Coordinates of C-alpha atoms and ligand atoms in Angstrom, one line a residue:
X7 CA 89.6 76.3 113.1
X8 CA 91.5 75.5 116.2
X9 CA 92.1 76.3 119.8
X10 CA 95.5 77.8 120.1
X11 CA 97.6 77.0 123.2
X12 CA 100.6 79.1 124.2
X13 CA 102.5 76.8 126.5
X14 CA 105.3 78.5 128.5
X15 CA 106.0 80.6 125.4
X16 CA 108.9 83.1 125.5
X17 CA 111.2 84.6 122.9
X18 CA 114.5 86.4 122.9
X19 CA 116.3 87.5 119.7
X20 CA 119.6 87.1 121.6
X21 CA 121.6 83.8 121.5
X22 CA 122.2 83.8 125.3
X23 CA 119.5 85.8 127.0
X24 CA 120.4 86.6 130.6
X25 CA 117.6 88.5 132.4
X26 CA 113.9 89.2 131.6
X27 CA 114.9 92.3 129.8
X28 CA 116.5 90.3 127.1
X29 CA 113.2 88.8 126.1
X30 CA 111.2 90.5 123.3
X31 CA 108.3 88.2 124.5
X32 CA 108.2 87.4 128.2
X33 CA 106.6 84.1 129.2
X34 CA 103.0 83.6 128.3
X35 CA 100.7 80.7 129.1
X36 CA 97.2 80.8 127.7
X37 CA 94.5 79.0 125.7
X38 CA 92.9 81.0 123.0
X39 CA 89.4 79.6 122.3
X40 CA 88.5 77.9 119.0
X41 CA 86.6 80.5 117.0
X42 CA 87.6 83.4 119.2
X43 CA 88.4 86.9 117.7
X44 CA 91.5 88.2 119.5
X45 CA 93.3 91.5 119.0
X46 CA 97.0 91.9 120.0
X47 CA 97.2 95.5 121.1
X48 CA 100.1 97.5 122.3
X49 CA 102.6 100.3 121.3
X50 CA 105.3 99.9 118.8
X51 CA 108.0 97.4 119.9
X52 CA 106.0 95.7 122.6
X53 CA 106.2 92.3 120.9
X54 CA 103.0 91.9 118.9
X55 CA 104.7 90.9 115.7
X56 CA 107.0 88.5 117.6
X57 CA 104.0 86.7 119.1
X58 CA 102.1 86.6 115.8
X59 CA 105.2 85.3 113.9
X60 CA 105.5 82.5 116.5
X61 CA 101.9 81.6 115.9
X62 CA 102.3 81.6 112.2
X63 CA 105.6 79.7 112.2
X64 CA 107.8 82.4 110.8
X65 CA 109.6 82.4 114.1
X66 CA 110.6 79.5 116.3
X67 CA 110.3 80.5 120.0
X68 CA 113.3 80.2 122.2
X69 CA 111.2 78.7 124.9
X70 CA 107.9 76.8 125.1
X71 CA 105.5 75.3 122.7
X72 CA 102.6 76.3 120.5
X73 CA 99.7 73.9 120.0
X74 CA 96.7 73.9 117.5
X75 CA 94.1 71.9 119.3
X76 CA 96.3 69.3 120.9
X77 CA 98.9 69.1 118.1
X78 CA 102.3 70.6 118.9
X79 CA 103.1 72.7 115.8
X80 CA 106.2 74.4 117.2
X81 CA 108.6 72.8 114.7
X82 CA 106.2 73.2 111.7
X83 CA 106.7 75.7 108.9
X84 CA 104.0 78.3 108.1
X85 CA 102.7 76.3 105.1
X86 CA 102.3 73.2 107.3
X87 CA 100.1 75.0 109.8
X88 CA 97.1 75.7 107.6
X89 CA 96.7 79.3 108.5
X90 CA 95.9 82.4 106.4
X91 CA 97.9 85.5 106.9
X92 CA 97.2 89.1 105.9
X93 CA 100.1 91.5 106.2
X94 CA 100.4 95.2 106.6
X95 CA 101.3 95.8 103.0
X96 CA 99.5 94.2 100.1
X97 CA 100.6 90.9 98.7
X98 CA 99.0 90.5 95.3
X99 CA 99.8 89.2 91.9
X100 CA 99.8 92.2 89.6
X101 CA 99.4 90.2 86.4
X102 CA 96.3 88.4 87.6
X103 CA 92.8 89.8 87.8
X104 CA 91.2 90.6 91.1
X105 CA 89.0 87.5 90.9
X106 CA 92.0 85.3 90.0
X107 CA 94.0 86.7 93.0
X108 CA 91.1 85.7 95.3
X109 CA 90.8 82.3 93.7
X110 CA 94.5 81.5 93.9
X111 CA 94.7 80.2 97.5
X112 CA 91.7 77.9 96.8
X113 CA 92.9 76.7 93.4
X114 CA 96.2 75.9 95.0
X115 CA 94.4 73.7 97.5
X116 CA 92.5 71.9 94.8
X117 CA 89.1 73.2 95.8
X118 CA 86.4 72.5 93.3
X119 CA 85.7 75.1 90.6
X120 CA 82.1 75.7 91.6
X121 CA 83.0 76.2 95.2
X122 CA 85.8 78.6 94.2
X123 CA 83.4 80.7 92.1
X124 CA 80.9 80.8 94.9
X125 CA 83.4 81.9 97.5
X126 CA 85.2 84.4 95.2
X127 CA 81.8 86.0 94.4
X128 CA 81.0 86.3 98.1
X129 CA 84.3 87.8 99.0
X130 CA 84.1 90.3 96.1
X131 CA 80.8 91.5 97.4
X132 CA 82.1 91.8 100.9
X133 CA 85.0 93.9 99.7
X134 CA 82.7 95.9 97.5
X135 CA 84.8 95.0 94.5
X136 CA 82.4 93.0 92.3
X137 CA 82.7 95.5 89.5
X138 CA 86.5 95.2 89.5
X139 CA 86.5 91.4 89.4
X140 CA 88.0 91.3 85.9
X141 CA 90.5 94.1 86.3
X142 CA 94.2 93.4 86.5
X143 CA 95.5 94.1 90.0
X144 CA 98.4 96.1 88.4
X145 CA 96.3 99.3 87.9
X146 CA 94.6 99.3 91.3
X147 CA 95.3 101.7 94.2
X148 CA 97.2 100.6 97.3
X149 CA 93.9 100.7 99.1
X150 CA 92.3 98.3 96.7
X151 CA 95.3 96.0 96.6
X152 CA 95.1 95.7 100.4
X153 CA 91.5 94.8 100.1
X154 CA 92.5 91.9 97.8
X155 CA 95.1 90.8 100.3
X156 CA 92.4 90.8 103.0
X157 CA 90.1 88.9 100.7
X158 CA 92.8 86.2 100.0
X159 CA 92.8 85.5 103.7
X160 CA 89.1 85.5 104.1
X161 CA 88.3 83.4 101.0
X162 CA 89.7 80.3 102.7
X163 CA 87.3 78.5 105.0
X164 CA 89.1 75.5 106.3
X165 CA 92.0 77.3 108.0
X166 CA 93.1 76.8 111.7
X167 CA 93.3 80.6 112.1
X168 CA 93.4 83.8 110.1
X169 CA 96.2 86.2 111.3
X170 CA 96.1 89.9 110.5
X171 CA 99.2 92.1 111.0
X172 CA 98.0 95.7 111.0
X173 CA 96.0 95.0 107.9
X174 CA 94.2 98.4 107.7
X175 CA 97.3 100.7 107.8
X176 CA 97.0 101.7 104.2
X177 CA 93.2 101.8 104.0
X178 CA 91.5 105.2 104.1
X179 CA 89.6 106.0 107.4
X180 CA 86.0 105.5 106.1
X181 CA 86.8 102.2 104.5
X182 CA 88.7 101.1 107.6
X183 CA 85.4 101.3 109.6
X184 CA 83.5 99.5 106.9
X185 CA 86.0 96.6 106.6
X186 CA 86.3 96.2 110.4
X187 CA 82.5 95.9 110.7
X188 CA 82.5 93.4 107.8
X189 CA 85.4 91.4 109.4
X190 CA 83.3 91.1 112.6
X191 CA 80.2 90.0 110.6
X192 CA 82.3 87.4 108.8
X193 CA 83.7 86.2 112.1
X194 CA 80.1 85.6 113.4
X195 CA 79.2 83.8 110.2
X196 CA 82.1 81.5 109.7
X197 CA 83.5 81.3 113.3
X198 CA 87.2 81.4 112.2
X199 CA 89.8 81.8 115.0
X200 CA 91.1 85.3 114.2
X201 CA 94.1 87.1 115.6
X202 CA 94.5 90.7 114.7
X203 CA 97.5 92.8 115.5
X204 CA 97.1 96.6 115.9
X205 CA 98.3 99.5 118.0
X206 CA 95.0 101.3 117.6
X207 CA 92.6 100.8 120.5
X208 CA 89.5 101.5 118.5
X209 CA 90.4 98.8 116.0
X210 CA 91.1 96.3 118.7
X211 CA 88.0 97.1 120.8
X212 CA 85.6 97.1 117.9
X213 CA 87.0 93.9 116.3
X214 CA 87.8 91.6 119.1
X215 CA 85.9 89.6 121.7
X216 CA 89.1 89.4 123.7
X217 CA 91.9 92.0 123.6
X218 CA 95.4 90.9 124.5
X219 CA 97.2 94.0 125.7
X220 CA 101.0 93.8 125.5
X221 CA 103.6 96.1 127.1
X222 CA 107.3 95.8 127.0
X223 CA 107.2 92.2 125.9
X224 CA 104.7 91.2 128.5
X225 CA 101.0 90.2 128.0
X226 CA 99.6 92.4 130.8
X227 CA 95.9 91.6 130.3
X228 CA 93.6 89.4 128.2
X229 CA 90.1 90.6 128.6
X230 CA 86.8 91.7 127.0
X231 CA 86.7 95.5 126.2
X232 CA 84.5 95.9 129.3
X233 CA 87.0 94.1 131.5
X234 CA 89.8 96.3 130.2
X235 CA 87.7 99.4 130.9
X236 CA 86.4 98.4 134.3
X237 CA 89.3 96.7 135.9
X238 CA 92.6 97.3 134.1
X239 CA 95.0 94.6 135.4
X240 CA 98.0 96.9 134.8
X241 CA 98.3 100.7 135.0
X242 CA 99.5 100.6 131.4
X243 CA 96.1 99.1 130.3
X244 CA 94.5 102.0 132.2
X245 CA 96.5 104.6 130.3
X246 CA 96.3 102.9 127.0
X247 CA 92.6 102.0 126.8
X248 CA 90.2 104.9 127.1
X249 CA 90.2 108.4 125.9
X250 CA 91.5 110.0 128.1
X251 CA 93.1 107.2 129.9
X252 CA 92.8 106.3 133.6
X253 CA 94.0 108.7 136.2
X254 CA 96.9 107.1 138.1
X255 CA 98.2 108.7 141.3
X256 CA 100.6 107.6 144.0
X257 CA 98.9 106.9 147.2
X258 CA 99.0 104.9 150.5
X259 CA 96.6 102.2 151.4
X260 CA 95.8 101.0 154.9
X261 CA 93.1 98.3 155.2
X262 CA 90.0 100.0 153.6
X263 CA 91.4 103.5 153.6
X264 CA 93.1 105.3 150.8
X265 CA 95.3 108.3 151.5
X266 CA 95.8 110.7 148.6
X267 CA 97.9 113.6 149.6
X268 CA 96.1 115.1 152.6
X269 CA 92.7 113.5 151.6
X270 CA 91.4 110.2 152.9
X271 CA 88.9 108.2 150.9
X272 CA 87.1 105.1 152.2
X273 CA 87.5 102.1 149.9
X274 CA 84.9 99.3 149.2
X275 CA 87.5 96.6 149.8
X276 CA 90.1 95.8 152.3
X277 CA 93.8 95.5 151.3
X278 CA 96.7 93.8 152.8
X279 CA 99.8 95.9 153.7
X280 CA 101.3 96.9 150.3
X281 CA 105.0 97.5 149.8
X282 CA 106.7 98.9 146.7
X283 CA 105.1 101.4 144.4
X284 CA 101.5 101.8 145.4
X285 CA 99.1 103.7 143.1
X286 CA 95.3 104.2 142.7
X287 CA 93.6 104.4 139.4
X288 CA 90.2 105.8 138.5
X289 CA 88.8 106.4 135.1
X290 CA 87.9 110.1 134.3
X291 CA 84.3 108.9 133.7
X292 CA 84.0 108.1 137.4
X293 CA 85.1 111.5 138.7
X294 CA 82.6 114.4 139.2
X295 CA 83.3 118.0 140.1
X296 CA 82.0 119.7 143.1
X297 CA 82.4 123.1 144.7
X298 CA 85.7 123.4 146.6
X299 CA 85.8 121.5 149.9
X300 CA 83.9 118.3 149.1
X301 CA 86.6 116.2 147.5
X302 CA 90.2 116.4 146.2
X303 CA 91.5 119.9 145.8
X304 CA 92.2 120.3 142.0
X305 CA 93.0 123.2 139.7
X306 CA 91.3 123.1 136.3
X307 CA 93.7 123.8 133.5
X308 CA 91.4 123.3 130.5
X309 CA 88.0 122.1 129.2
X310 CA 87.6 120.2 125.9
X311 CA 84.1 120.0 124.5
X312 CA 83.6 116.8 122.6
X313 CA 79.8 116.9 121.9
X314 CA 78.0 114.8 124.4
X315 CA 80.8 115.1 127.0
X316 CA 83.3 117.5 128.3
X317 CA 86.8 116.5 129.2
X318 CA 88.1 118.6 132.2
X319 CA 91.9 118.7 132.4
X320 CA 93.1 119.4 135.9
X321 CA 96.0 119.1 138.2
X322 CA 96.0 117.4 141.6
X323 CA 99.2 118.0 143.6
X324 CA 101.0 118.8 140.4
X325 CA 99.9 115.6 138.5
X326 CA 97.4 115.5 135.7
X327 CA 94.0 114.4 136.7
X328 CA 91.1 114.3 134.2
X329 CA 87.3 114.1 134.5
X330 CA 84.7 113.3 131.9
X331 CA 81.4 115.1 132.5
X332 CA 78.1 115.0 130.7
X333 CA 77.3 117.9 128.4
X334 CA 76.0 120.9 130.4
X335 CA 77.6 120.0 133.7
X336 CA 78.7 123.1 135.6
X337 CA 82.4 123.6 136.2
X338 CA 82.9 125.4 139.5
X339 CA 85.5 128.2 139.6
X340 CA 87.0 126.6 142.7
X341 CA 86.5 123.0 141.9
X342 CA 87.2 119.8 143.7
X343 CA 87.1 116.3 142.4
X344 CA 84.9 113.6 143.9
X345 CA 85.8 110.0 143.0
X346 CA 83.3 107.2 143.0
X347 CA 84.9 104.8 145.6
X348 CA 83.4 101.7 143.8
X349 CA 85.5 102.5 140.8
X350 CA 88.9 102.9 142.5
X351 CA 91.5 100.3 141.5
X352 CA 94.6 99.8 143.6
X353 CA 98.0 98.9 142.0
X354 CA 101.2 97.6 143.5
X355 CA 104.3 97.9 141.2
X356 CA 101.8 98.6 138.3
X357 CA 99.8 95.4 138.8
X358 CA 96.2 95.4 140.0
X359 CA 95.7 94.2 143.6
X360 CA 92.2 92.8 144.3
X361 CA 91.2 93.5 147.8
X362 CA 88.8 91.5 149.9
X363 CA 85.1 92.5 149.7
Ligands
ATP9 P1 105.6 97.3 115.8 O1 104.1 97.7 116.1 O2 106.5 98.5 115.7 O3 105.6 96.3 114.7 P2 105.7 95.2 117.7 O4 104.9 95.3 118.9 O5 105.2 94.3 116.6 O6 106.1 96.6 117.1 P3 108.0 93.5 117.6 O7 108.3 93.8 116.2 O8 107.5 92.1 118.0 O9 107.1 94.6 118.3 O10 109.4 93.8 118.4 C1 109.6 93.5 119.8 C2 111.0 93.8 120.2 O11 111.9 92.9 119.6 C3 111.5 95.2 119.8 O12 112.3 95.7 120.8 C4 112.3 94.9 118.5 O13 113.3 95.9 118.4 C5 112.8 93.5 118.8 N1 113.0 92.8 117.5 C6 112.0 92.5 116.6 N2 112.5 91.8 115.6 C7 113.8 91.6 115.9 C8 114.8 90.9 115.2 N3 114.6 90.2 114.1 N4 116.0 90.9 115.8 C9 116.3 91.5 116.9 N5 115.3 92.2 117.6 C10 114.1 92.2 117.1

């Protein structure tokens, strides 16, 4: 296991990048803790695979260095980095049995036979494949083959890190949940540094201690699921995390006053004069509805009942504005929205501004 340091790392696929926009991965500087479980989360094309491939050694970054503990591994090939990788589509040897496939990475590294048997058995149990141990991989379903791929990464215990690139894409939904839970348990038991790429927020939030949110080649926030929910560092994090995402509205801020259309809301913090694009963000969970007159004038356009909660879809000055209300909450015919001022975040050019308390 290793601490992974991303030191002034950036990557462009172009030979002579000019501006920021030419970089598939914009500069990132960060230390990822030894034994941490990280998820790289973001939409298609945001640079997740680029970053993962730099960590694994499949790609040499155009700028910066990558260190495992204090060793600079930037020039090293993947096989010299002592990492395990699990890809989106299964990598298995069809002519070998399931057990032989799992044993292969260990046998290759001259691990003793007893230890191999012990670890293969444990991995088979984890994957719920003990009864298939002696079956050839050839006849198995795509789902089962991917489980073997996953197992081949997990069976190794002495690796610097295990990297997963959307490993559950081909797995059926129920099994996905089960494997994710097992991965988390395994992480607690063995303490491997794990890096997990996904575009699915549920996968990221349930698997990771820290989620690395990427947007257009930029790492916009690294935080615990709670931090991403409470204080999104970028409006994109607000939209992307949460269901529905954070409400974001253009506004004006003067000191500790927020102006939203014709409504003024007192803030809990004081802000410096802000130039550029100024927006406020509030999660739908921190909005309640009142009879017209108390808060922001909204028009309700729909209500979705999702069991313990209701999602109220509304418009405020022509922009969508959602509220999440407990089951049974009344929805006034002429509603207005009251925002919890402690839960308002202020953004300048999409980045969070922390005011003074
Ligand atoms: P996905 O979830 O679709 O795999 P991603 O977040 O992993 O997306 P990357 O594959 O890292 O994103 O791609 C980031 C950007 O770099 C994209 O604009 C992509 O088109 C570009 N890119 C990726 N690989 C190459 C390459 N080999 N050559 C040129 N551009 C590339």
